[in-house]
PDB file of C-alpha atoms in Angstrom:
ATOM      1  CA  UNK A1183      23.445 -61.082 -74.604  1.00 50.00           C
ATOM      2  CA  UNK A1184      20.001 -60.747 -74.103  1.00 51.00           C
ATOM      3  CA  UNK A1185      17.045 -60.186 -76.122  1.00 52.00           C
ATOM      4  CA  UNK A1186      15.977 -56.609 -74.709  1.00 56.00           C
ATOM      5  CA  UNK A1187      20.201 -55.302 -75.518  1.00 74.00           C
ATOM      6  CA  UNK A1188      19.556 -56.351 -79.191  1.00 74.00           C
ATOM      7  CA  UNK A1189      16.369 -54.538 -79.622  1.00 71.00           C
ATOM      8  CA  UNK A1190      17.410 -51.259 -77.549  1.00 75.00           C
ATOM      9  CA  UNK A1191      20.877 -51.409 -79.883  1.00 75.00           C
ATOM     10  CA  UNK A1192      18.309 -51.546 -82.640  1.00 76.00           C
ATOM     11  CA  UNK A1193      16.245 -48.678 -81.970  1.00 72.00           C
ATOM     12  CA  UNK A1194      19.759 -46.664 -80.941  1.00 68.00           C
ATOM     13  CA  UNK A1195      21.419 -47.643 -84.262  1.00 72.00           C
ATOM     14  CA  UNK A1196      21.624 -43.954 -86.110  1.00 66.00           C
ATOM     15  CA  UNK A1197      22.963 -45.910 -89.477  1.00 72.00           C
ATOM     16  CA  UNK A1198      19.562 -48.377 -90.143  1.00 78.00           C
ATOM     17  CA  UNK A1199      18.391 -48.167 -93.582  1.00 80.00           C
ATOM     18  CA  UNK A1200      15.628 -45.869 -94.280  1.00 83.00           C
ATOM     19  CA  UNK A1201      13.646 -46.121 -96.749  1.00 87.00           C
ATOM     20  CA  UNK A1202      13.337 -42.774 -99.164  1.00 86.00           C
ATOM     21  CA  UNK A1203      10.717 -40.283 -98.335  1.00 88.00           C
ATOM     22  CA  UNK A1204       9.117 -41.020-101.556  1.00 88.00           C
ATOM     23  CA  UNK A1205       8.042 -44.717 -99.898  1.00 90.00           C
ATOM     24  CA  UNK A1206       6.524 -42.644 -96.886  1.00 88.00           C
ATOM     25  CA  UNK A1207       4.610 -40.489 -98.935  1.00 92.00           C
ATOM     26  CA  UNK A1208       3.669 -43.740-101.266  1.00 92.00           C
ATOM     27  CA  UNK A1209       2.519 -45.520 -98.602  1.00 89.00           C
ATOM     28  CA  UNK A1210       0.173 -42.247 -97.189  1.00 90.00           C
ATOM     29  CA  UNK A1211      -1.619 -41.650-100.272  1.00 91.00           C
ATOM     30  CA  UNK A1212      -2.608 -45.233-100.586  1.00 87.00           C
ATOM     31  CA  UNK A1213      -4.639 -45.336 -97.654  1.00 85.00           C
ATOM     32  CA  UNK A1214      -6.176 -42.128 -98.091  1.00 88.00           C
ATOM     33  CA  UNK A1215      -9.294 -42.605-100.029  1.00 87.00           C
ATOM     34  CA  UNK A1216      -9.058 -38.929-101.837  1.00 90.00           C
ATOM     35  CA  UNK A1217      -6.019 -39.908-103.318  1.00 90.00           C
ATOM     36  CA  UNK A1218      -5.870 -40.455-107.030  1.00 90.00           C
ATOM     37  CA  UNK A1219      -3.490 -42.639-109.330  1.00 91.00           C
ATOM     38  CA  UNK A1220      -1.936 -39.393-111.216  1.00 92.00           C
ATOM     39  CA  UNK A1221      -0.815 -38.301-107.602  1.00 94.00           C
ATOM     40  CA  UNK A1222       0.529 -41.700-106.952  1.00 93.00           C
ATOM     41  CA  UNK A1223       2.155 -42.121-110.066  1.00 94.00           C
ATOM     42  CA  UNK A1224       3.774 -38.572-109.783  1.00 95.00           C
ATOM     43  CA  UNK A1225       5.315 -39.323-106.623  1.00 94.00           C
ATOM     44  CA  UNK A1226       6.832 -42.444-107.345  1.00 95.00           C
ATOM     45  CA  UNK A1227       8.092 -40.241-110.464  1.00 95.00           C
ATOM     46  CA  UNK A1228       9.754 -37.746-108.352  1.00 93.00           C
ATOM     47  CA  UNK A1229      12.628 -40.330-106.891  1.00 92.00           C
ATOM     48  CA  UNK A1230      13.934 -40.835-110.950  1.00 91.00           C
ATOM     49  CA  UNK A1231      16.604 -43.789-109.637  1.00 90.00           C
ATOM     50  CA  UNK A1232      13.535 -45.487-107.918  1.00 92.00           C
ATOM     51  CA  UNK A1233      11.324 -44.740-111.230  1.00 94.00           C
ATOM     52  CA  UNK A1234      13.334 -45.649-113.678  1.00 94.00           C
ATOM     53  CA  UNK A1235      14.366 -49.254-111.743  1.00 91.00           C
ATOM     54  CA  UNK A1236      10.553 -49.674-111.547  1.00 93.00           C
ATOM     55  CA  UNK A1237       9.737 -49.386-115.354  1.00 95.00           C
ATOM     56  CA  UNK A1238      12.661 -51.074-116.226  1.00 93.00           C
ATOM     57  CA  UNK A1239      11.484 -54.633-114.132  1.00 93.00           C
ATOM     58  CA  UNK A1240       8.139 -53.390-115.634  1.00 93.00           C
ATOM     59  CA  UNK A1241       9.440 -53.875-118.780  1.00 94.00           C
ATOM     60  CA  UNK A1242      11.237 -56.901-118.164  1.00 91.00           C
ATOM     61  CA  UNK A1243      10.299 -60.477-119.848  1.00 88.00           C
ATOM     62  CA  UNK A1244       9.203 -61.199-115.901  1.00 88.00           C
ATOM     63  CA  UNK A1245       5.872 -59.061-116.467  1.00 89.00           C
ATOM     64  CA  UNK A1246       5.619 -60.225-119.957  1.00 87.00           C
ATOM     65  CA  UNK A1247       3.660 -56.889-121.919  1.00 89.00           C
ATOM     66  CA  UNK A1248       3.806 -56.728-125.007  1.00 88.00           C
ATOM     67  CA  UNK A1249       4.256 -53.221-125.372  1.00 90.00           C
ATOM     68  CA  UNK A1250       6.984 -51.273-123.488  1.00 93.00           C
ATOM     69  CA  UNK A1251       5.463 -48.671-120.640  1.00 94.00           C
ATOM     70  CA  UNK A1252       7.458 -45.632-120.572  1.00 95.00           C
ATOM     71  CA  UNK A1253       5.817 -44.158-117.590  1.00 96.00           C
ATOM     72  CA  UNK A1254       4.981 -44.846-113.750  1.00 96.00           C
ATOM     73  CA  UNK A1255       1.563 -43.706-114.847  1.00 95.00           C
ATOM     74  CA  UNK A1256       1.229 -46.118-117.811  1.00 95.00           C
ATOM     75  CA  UNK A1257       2.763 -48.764-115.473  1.00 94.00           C
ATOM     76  CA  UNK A1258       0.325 -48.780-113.146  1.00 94.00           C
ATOM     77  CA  UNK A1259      -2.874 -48.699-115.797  1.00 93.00           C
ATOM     78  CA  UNK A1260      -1.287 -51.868-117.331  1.00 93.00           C
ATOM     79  CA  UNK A1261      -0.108 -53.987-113.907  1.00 92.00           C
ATOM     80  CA  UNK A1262      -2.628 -52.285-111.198  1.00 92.00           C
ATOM     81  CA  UNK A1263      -1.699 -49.931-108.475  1.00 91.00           C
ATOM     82  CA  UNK A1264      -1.120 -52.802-106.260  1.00 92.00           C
ATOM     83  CA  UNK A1265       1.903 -54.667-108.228  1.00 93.00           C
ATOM     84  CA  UNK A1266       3.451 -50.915-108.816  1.00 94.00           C
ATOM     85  CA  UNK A1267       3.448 -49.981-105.590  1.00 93.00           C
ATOM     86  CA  UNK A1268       5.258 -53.895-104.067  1.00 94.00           C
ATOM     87  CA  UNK A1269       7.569 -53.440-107.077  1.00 94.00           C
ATOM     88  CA  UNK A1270       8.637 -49.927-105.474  1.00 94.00           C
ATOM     89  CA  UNK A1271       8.241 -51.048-101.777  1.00 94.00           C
ATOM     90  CA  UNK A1272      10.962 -54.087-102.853  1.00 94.00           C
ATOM     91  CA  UNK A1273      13.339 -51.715-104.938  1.00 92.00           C
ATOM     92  CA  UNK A1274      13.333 -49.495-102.090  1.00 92.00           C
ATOM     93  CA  UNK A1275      14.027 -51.955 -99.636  1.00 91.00           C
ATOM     94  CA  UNK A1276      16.863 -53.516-101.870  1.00 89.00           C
ATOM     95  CA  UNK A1277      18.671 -50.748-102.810  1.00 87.00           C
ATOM     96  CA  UNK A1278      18.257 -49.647 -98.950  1.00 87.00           C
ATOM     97  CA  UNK A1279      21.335 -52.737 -97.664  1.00 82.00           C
ATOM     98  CA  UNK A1280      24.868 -52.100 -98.861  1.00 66.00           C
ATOM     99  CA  UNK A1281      27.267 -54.643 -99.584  1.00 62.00           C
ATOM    100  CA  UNK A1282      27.856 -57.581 -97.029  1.00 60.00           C
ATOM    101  CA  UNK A1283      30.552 -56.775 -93.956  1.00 59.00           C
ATOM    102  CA  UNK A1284      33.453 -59.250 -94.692  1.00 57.00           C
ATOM    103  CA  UNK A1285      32.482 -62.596 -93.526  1.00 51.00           C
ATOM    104  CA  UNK A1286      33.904 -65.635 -95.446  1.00 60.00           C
ATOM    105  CA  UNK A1287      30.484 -68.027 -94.286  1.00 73.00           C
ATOM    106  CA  UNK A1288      27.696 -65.416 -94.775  1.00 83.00           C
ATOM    107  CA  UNK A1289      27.477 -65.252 -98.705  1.00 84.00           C
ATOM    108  CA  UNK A1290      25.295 -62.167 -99.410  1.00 87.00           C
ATOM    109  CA  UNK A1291      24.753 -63.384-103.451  1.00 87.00           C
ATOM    110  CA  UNK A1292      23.218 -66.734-102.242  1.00 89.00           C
ATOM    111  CA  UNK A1293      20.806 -64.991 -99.701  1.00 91.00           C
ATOM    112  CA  UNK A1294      19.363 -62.628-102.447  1.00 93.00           C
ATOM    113  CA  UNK A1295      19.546 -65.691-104.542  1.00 94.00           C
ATOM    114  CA  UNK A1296      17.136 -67.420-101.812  1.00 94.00           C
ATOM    115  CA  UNK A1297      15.424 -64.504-101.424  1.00 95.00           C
ATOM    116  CA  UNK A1298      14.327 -64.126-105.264  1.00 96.00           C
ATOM    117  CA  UNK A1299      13.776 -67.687-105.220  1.00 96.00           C
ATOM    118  CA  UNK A1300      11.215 -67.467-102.390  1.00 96.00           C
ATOM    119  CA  UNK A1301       9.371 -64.336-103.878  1.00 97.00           C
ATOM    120  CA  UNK A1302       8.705 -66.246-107.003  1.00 96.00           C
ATOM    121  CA  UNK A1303       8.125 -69.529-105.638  1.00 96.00           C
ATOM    122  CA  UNK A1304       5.746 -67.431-103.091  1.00 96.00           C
ATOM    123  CA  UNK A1305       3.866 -65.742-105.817  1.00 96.00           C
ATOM    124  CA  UNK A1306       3.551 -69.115-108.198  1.00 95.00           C
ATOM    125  CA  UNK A1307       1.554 -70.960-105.260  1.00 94.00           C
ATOM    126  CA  UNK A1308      -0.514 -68.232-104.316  1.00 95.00           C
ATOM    127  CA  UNK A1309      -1.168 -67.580-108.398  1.00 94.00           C
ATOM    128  CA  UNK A1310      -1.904 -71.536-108.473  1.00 92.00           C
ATOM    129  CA  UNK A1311      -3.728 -71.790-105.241  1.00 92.00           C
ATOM    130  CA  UNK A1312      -5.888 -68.824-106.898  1.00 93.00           C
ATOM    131  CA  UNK A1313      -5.261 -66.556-104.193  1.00 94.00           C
ATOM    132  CA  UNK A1314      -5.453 -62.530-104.884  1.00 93.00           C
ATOM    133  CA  UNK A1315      -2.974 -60.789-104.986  1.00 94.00           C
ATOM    134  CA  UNK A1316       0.290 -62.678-106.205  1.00 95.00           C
ATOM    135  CA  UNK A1317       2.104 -59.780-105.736  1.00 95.00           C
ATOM    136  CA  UNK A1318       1.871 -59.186-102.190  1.00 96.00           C
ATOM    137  CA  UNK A1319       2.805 -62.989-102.043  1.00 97.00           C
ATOM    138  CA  UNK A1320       6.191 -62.032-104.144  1.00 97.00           C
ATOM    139  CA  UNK A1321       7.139 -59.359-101.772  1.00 96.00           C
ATOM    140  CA  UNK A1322       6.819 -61.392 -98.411  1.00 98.00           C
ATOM    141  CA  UNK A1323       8.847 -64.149-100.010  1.00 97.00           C
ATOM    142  CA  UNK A1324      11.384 -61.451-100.953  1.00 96.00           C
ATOM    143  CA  UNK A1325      11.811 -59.698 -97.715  1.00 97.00           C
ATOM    144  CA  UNK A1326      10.845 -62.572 -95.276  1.00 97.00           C
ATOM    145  CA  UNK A1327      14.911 -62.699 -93.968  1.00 95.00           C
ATOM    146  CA  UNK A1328      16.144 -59.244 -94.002  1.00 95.00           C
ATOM    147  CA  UNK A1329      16.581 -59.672 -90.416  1.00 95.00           C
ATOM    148  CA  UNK A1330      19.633 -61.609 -91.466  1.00 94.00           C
ATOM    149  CA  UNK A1331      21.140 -58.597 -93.480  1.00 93.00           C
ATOM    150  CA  UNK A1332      20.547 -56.037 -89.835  1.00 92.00           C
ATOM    151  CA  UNK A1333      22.399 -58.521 -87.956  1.00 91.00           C
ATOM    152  CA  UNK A1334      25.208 -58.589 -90.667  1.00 89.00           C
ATOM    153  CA  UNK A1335      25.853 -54.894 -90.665  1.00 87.00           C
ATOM    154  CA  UNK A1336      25.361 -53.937 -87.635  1.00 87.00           C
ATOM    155  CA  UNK A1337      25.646 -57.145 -85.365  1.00 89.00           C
ATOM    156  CA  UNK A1338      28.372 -58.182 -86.753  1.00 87.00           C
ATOM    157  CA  UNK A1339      30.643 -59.836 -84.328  1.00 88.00           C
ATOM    158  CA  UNK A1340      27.558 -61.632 -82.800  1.00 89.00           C
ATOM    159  CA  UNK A1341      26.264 -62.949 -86.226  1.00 91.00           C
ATOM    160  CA  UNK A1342      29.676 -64.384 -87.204  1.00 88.00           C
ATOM    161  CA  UNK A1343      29.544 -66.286 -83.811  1.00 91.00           C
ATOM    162  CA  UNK A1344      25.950 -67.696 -84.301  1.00 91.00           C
ATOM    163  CA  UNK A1345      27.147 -68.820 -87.383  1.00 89.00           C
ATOM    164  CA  UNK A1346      30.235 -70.810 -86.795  1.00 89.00           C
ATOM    165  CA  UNK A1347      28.235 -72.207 -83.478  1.00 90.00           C
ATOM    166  CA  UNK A1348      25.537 -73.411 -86.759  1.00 88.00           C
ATOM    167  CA  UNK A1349      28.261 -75.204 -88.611  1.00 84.00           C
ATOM    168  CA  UNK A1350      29.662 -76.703 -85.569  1.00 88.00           C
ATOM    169  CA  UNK A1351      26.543 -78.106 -84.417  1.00 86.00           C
ATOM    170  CA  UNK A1352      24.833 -78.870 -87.706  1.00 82.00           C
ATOM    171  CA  UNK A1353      21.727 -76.941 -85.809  1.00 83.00           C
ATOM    172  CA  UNK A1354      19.006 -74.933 -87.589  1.00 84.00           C
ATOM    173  CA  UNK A1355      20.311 -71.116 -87.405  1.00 88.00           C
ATOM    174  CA  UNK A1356      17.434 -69.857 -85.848  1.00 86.00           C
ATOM    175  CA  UNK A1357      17.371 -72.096 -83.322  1.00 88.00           C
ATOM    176  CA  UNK A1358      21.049 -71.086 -82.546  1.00 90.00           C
ATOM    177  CA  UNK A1359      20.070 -67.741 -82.555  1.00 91.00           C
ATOM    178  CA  UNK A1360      17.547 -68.011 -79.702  1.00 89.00           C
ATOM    179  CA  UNK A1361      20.079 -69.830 -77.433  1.00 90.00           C
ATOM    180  CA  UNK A1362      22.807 -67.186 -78.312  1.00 89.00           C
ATOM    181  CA  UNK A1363      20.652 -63.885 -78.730  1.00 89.00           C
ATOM    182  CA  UNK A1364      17.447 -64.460 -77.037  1.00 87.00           C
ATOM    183  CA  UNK A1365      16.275 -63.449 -79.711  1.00 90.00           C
ATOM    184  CA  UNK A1366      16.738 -64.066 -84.141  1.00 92.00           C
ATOM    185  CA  UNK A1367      16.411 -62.626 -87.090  1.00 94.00           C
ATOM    186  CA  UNK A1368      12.375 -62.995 -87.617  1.00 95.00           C
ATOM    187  CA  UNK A1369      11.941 -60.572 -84.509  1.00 94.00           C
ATOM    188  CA  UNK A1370      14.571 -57.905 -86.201  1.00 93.00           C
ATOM    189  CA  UNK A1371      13.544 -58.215 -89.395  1.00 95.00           C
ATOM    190  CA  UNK A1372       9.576 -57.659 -88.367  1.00 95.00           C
ATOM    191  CA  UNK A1373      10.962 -54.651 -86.553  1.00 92.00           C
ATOM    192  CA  UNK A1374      12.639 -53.169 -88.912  1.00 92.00           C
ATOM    193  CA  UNK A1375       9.504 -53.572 -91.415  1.00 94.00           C
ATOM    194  CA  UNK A1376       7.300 -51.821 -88.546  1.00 92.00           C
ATOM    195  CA  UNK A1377      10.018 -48.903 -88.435  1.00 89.00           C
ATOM    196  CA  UNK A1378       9.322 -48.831 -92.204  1.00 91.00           C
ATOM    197  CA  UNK A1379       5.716 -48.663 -92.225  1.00 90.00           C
ATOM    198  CA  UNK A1380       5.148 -51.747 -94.457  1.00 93.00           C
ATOM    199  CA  UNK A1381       2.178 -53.632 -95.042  1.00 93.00           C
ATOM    200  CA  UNK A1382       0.866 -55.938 -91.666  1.00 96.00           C
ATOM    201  CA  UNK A1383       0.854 -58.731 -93.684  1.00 97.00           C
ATOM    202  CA  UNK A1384       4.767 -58.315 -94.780  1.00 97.00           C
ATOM    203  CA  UNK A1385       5.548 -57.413 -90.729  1.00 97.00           C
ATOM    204  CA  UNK A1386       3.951 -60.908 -89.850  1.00 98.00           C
ATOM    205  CA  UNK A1387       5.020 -63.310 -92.751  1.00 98.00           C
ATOM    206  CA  UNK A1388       8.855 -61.941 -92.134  1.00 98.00           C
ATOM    207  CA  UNK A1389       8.154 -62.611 -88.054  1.00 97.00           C
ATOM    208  CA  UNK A1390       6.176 -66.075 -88.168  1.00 97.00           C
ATOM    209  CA  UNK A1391       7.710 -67.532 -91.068  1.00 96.00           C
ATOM    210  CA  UNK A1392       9.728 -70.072 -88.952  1.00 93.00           C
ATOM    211  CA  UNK A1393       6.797 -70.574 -86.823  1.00 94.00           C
ATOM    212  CA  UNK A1394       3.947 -70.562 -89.066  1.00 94.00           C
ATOM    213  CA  UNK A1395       1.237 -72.093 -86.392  1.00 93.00           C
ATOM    214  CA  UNK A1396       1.817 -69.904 -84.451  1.00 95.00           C
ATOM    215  CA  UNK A1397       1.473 -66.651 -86.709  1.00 96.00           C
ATOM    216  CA  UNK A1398      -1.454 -67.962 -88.568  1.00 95.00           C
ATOM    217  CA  UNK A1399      -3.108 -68.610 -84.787  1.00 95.00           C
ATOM    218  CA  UNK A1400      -2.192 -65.177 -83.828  1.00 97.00           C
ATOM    219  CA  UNK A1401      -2.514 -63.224 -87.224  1.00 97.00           C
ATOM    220  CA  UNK A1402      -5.651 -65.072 -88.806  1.00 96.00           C
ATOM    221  CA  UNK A1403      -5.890 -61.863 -91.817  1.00 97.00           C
ATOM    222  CA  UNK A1404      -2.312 -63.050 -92.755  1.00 97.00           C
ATOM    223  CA  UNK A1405      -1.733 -66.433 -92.135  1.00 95.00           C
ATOM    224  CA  UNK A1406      -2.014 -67.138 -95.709  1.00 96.00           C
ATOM    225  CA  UNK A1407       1.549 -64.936 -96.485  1.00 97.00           C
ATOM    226  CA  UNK A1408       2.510 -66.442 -93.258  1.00 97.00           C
ATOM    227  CA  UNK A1409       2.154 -70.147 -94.944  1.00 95.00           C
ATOM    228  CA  UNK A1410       3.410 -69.513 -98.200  1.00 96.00           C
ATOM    229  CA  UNK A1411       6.578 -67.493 -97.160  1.00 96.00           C
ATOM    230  CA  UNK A1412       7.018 -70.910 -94.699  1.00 94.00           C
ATOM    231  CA  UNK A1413       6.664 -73.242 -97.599  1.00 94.00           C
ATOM    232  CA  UNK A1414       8.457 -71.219-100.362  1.00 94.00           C
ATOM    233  CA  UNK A1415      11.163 -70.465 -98.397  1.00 93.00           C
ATOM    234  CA  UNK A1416      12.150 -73.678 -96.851  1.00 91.00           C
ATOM    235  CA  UNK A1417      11.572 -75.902-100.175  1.00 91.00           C
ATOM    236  CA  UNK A1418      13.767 -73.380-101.691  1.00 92.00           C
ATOM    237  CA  UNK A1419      16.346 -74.095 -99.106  1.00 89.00           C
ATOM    238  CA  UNK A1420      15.707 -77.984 -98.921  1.00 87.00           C
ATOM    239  CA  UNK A1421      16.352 -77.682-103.063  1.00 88.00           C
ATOM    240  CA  UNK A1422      19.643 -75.766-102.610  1.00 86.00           C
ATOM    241  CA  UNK A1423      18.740 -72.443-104.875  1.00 89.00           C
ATOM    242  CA  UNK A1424      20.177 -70.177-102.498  1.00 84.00           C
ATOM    243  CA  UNK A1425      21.193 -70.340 -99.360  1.00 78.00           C
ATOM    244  CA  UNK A1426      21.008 -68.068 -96.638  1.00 73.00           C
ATOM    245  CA  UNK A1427      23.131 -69.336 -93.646  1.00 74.00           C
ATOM    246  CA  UNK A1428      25.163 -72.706 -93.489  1.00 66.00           C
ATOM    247  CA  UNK A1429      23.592 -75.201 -90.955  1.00 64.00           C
ATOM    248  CA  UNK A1430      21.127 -78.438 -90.522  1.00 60.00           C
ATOM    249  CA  UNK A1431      18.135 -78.042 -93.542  1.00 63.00           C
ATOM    250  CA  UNK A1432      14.873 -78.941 -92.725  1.00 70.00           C
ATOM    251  CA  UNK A1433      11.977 -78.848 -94.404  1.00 69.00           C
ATOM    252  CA  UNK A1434       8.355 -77.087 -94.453  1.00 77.00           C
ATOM    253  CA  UNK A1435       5.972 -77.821 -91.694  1.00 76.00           C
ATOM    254  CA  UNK A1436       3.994 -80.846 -92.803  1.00 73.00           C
ATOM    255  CA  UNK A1437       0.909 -79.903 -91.315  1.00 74.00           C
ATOM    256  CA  UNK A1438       1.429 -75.851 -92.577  1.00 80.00           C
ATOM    257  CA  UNK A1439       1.523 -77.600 -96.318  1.00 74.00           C
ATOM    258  CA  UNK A1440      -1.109 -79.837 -96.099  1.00 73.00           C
ATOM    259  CA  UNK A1441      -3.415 -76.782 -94.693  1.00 74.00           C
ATOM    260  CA  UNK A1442      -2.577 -74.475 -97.833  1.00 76.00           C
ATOM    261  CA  UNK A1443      -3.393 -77.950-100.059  1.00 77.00           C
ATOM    262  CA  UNK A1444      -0.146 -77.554-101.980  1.00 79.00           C
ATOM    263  CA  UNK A1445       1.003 -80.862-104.060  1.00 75.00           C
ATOM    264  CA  UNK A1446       4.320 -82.190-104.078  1.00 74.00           C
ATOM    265  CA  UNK A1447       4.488 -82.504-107.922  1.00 77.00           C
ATOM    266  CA  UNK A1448       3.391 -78.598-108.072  1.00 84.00           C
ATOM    267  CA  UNK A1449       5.983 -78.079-105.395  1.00 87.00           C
ATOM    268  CA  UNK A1450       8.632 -79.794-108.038  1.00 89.00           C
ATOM    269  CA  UNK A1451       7.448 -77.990-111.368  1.00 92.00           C
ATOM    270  CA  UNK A1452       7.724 -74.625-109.313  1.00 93.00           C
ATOM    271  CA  UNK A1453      10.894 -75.266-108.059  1.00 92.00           C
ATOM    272  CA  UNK A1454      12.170 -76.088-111.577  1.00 92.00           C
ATOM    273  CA  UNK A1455      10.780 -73.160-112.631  1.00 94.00           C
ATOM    274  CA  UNK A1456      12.151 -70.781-110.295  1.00 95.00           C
ATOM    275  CA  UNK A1457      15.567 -72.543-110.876  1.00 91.00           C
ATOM    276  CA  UNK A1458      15.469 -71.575-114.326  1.00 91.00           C
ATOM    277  CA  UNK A1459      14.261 -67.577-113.632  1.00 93.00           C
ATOM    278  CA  UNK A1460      16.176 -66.329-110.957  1.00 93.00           C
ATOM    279  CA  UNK A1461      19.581 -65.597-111.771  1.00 91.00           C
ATOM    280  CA  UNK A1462      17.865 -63.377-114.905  1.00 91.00           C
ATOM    281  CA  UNK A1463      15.515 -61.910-112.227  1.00 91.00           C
ATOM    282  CA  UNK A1464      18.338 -60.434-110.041  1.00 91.00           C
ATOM    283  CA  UNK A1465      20.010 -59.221-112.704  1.00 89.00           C
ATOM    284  CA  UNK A1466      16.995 -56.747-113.877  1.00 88.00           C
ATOM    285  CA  UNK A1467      16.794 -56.301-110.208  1.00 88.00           C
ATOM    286  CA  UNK A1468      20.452 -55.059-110.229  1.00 83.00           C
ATOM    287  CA  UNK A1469      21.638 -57.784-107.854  1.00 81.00           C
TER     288      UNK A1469
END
């Protein structure tokens, strides 16, 4: 099969997740300058399953406030308009993928269990590099391999095979991907995330984060998502919390860490950390 079938099946398949209208109308008053955080906040308000899963992580020990919010409005005075609005982009996105097609090697726990871990271990560098935005940081890590999930539901036959060719090579899955697909789940996912409308920055972390030098060449504004979701993601792998696909592990690009200056021992106290957080993150996620 070659590259340009999987992409025109994409753009063909009638069942993709979409993401409510509420994100679409979310995402247009943010980059309108008139716009104003009441309108935001009542927006967000109007989807109540969306709203009330966003104040509830609000109010989870996660964010750490000492006093409960008990609206989208209050929310977003408290965390900023920018942590409000990745927390409803990723609930969104989430809810948006049903439960895994039957395969007995694809387990869909331990990807959101890598995903998690790579959202927080994403958003702990960045907070410890002192970069802005941690947020934006947590969401890359969190949706850099939803590619994966559109080839499980709706490539399904084809993903099974690239798997069990993984396992019996002991290759890297994206690798086998290429040779099988001509094309893997970085490309899907980053299409998928330009259907949606999301941020540039989440498009090009979830397309370059196997090939970081690369994406940071090509997408200076974003290379440093594009590093992070690299790092996070493949310590998190090379430390077994999660696991997305069965295969050879490798780790991070030695060149990609030594560029975002990020210490081995801060590596280790990280990874502890996000061993310790992540099964009680998913659950206030609902995973």
């Amino acid at each position: 099969m070659n590259n340009a079938t999987i992409v025109e099946r994409l753009s063909e398949i009638e069942r993709l997740p979409t993401l409510p209208v509420v994100i679409r109308e979310l995402q247009a008053l943010i980059v309108n300058p008139r716009s104003n955080m009441s309108q935001i906040a009542k927006v967000i308000s109007r989807d109540q399953a969306i709203a009330s899963r966003v104040i509830r992580l609000v109010n989870s020990a996660f964010y750490g406030l000492r006093t409960p919010v008990a609206s989208i409005q209050q929310a977003i005075v408290i965390l900023g308009l920018n942590t409000v609005k990745n927390i409803t982009l990723g609930v969104s996105v989430v809810n948006s993928f049903g439960s895994s097609v039957a395969a007995s090697i694809f387990d869909r726990e331990q990807f959101w269990i890598h995903g998690f871990a790579t959202a927080l271990a994403s958003k702990y560098l960045a907070r410890g590099l002192k970069y802005p935005e941690p947020e934006d940081f947590f969401l890359t890590g969190l949706l850099h391999d939803i590619g994966i999930l559109v080839l499980d539901q709706f490539f399904h036959d084809e993903f099974v095979q690239v798997l069990q060719c993984t396992v019996r090579q002991k290759a890297l899955f994206h690798h086998i991907e290429k040779e099988c697909l001509a094309t893997d789940h970085c490309e899907i996912g980053s299409l998928l995330a330009e259907k949606w409308g999301l941020p540039k920055f989440v498009i090009d972390a979830i397309r370059y984060h196997h090939t970081p030098g690369m994406g940071m060449a090509q997408c200076p504004e974003s290379r440093d998502k594009i590093a992070l979701a690299h790092v996070a993601e493949a310590e998190m792998r090379q430390r077994g919390i999660g696991s997305v696909v069965p295969g050879w592990i490798n780790g991070p690009e030695t060149h990609i860490r030594e560029k975002t200056a990020i210490a081995v021992s801060d590596i280790d106290a990280i990874s502890n950390k996000v061993g310790e957080e992540v099964q009680a993150l998913m659950k206030e996620w609902g995973i």
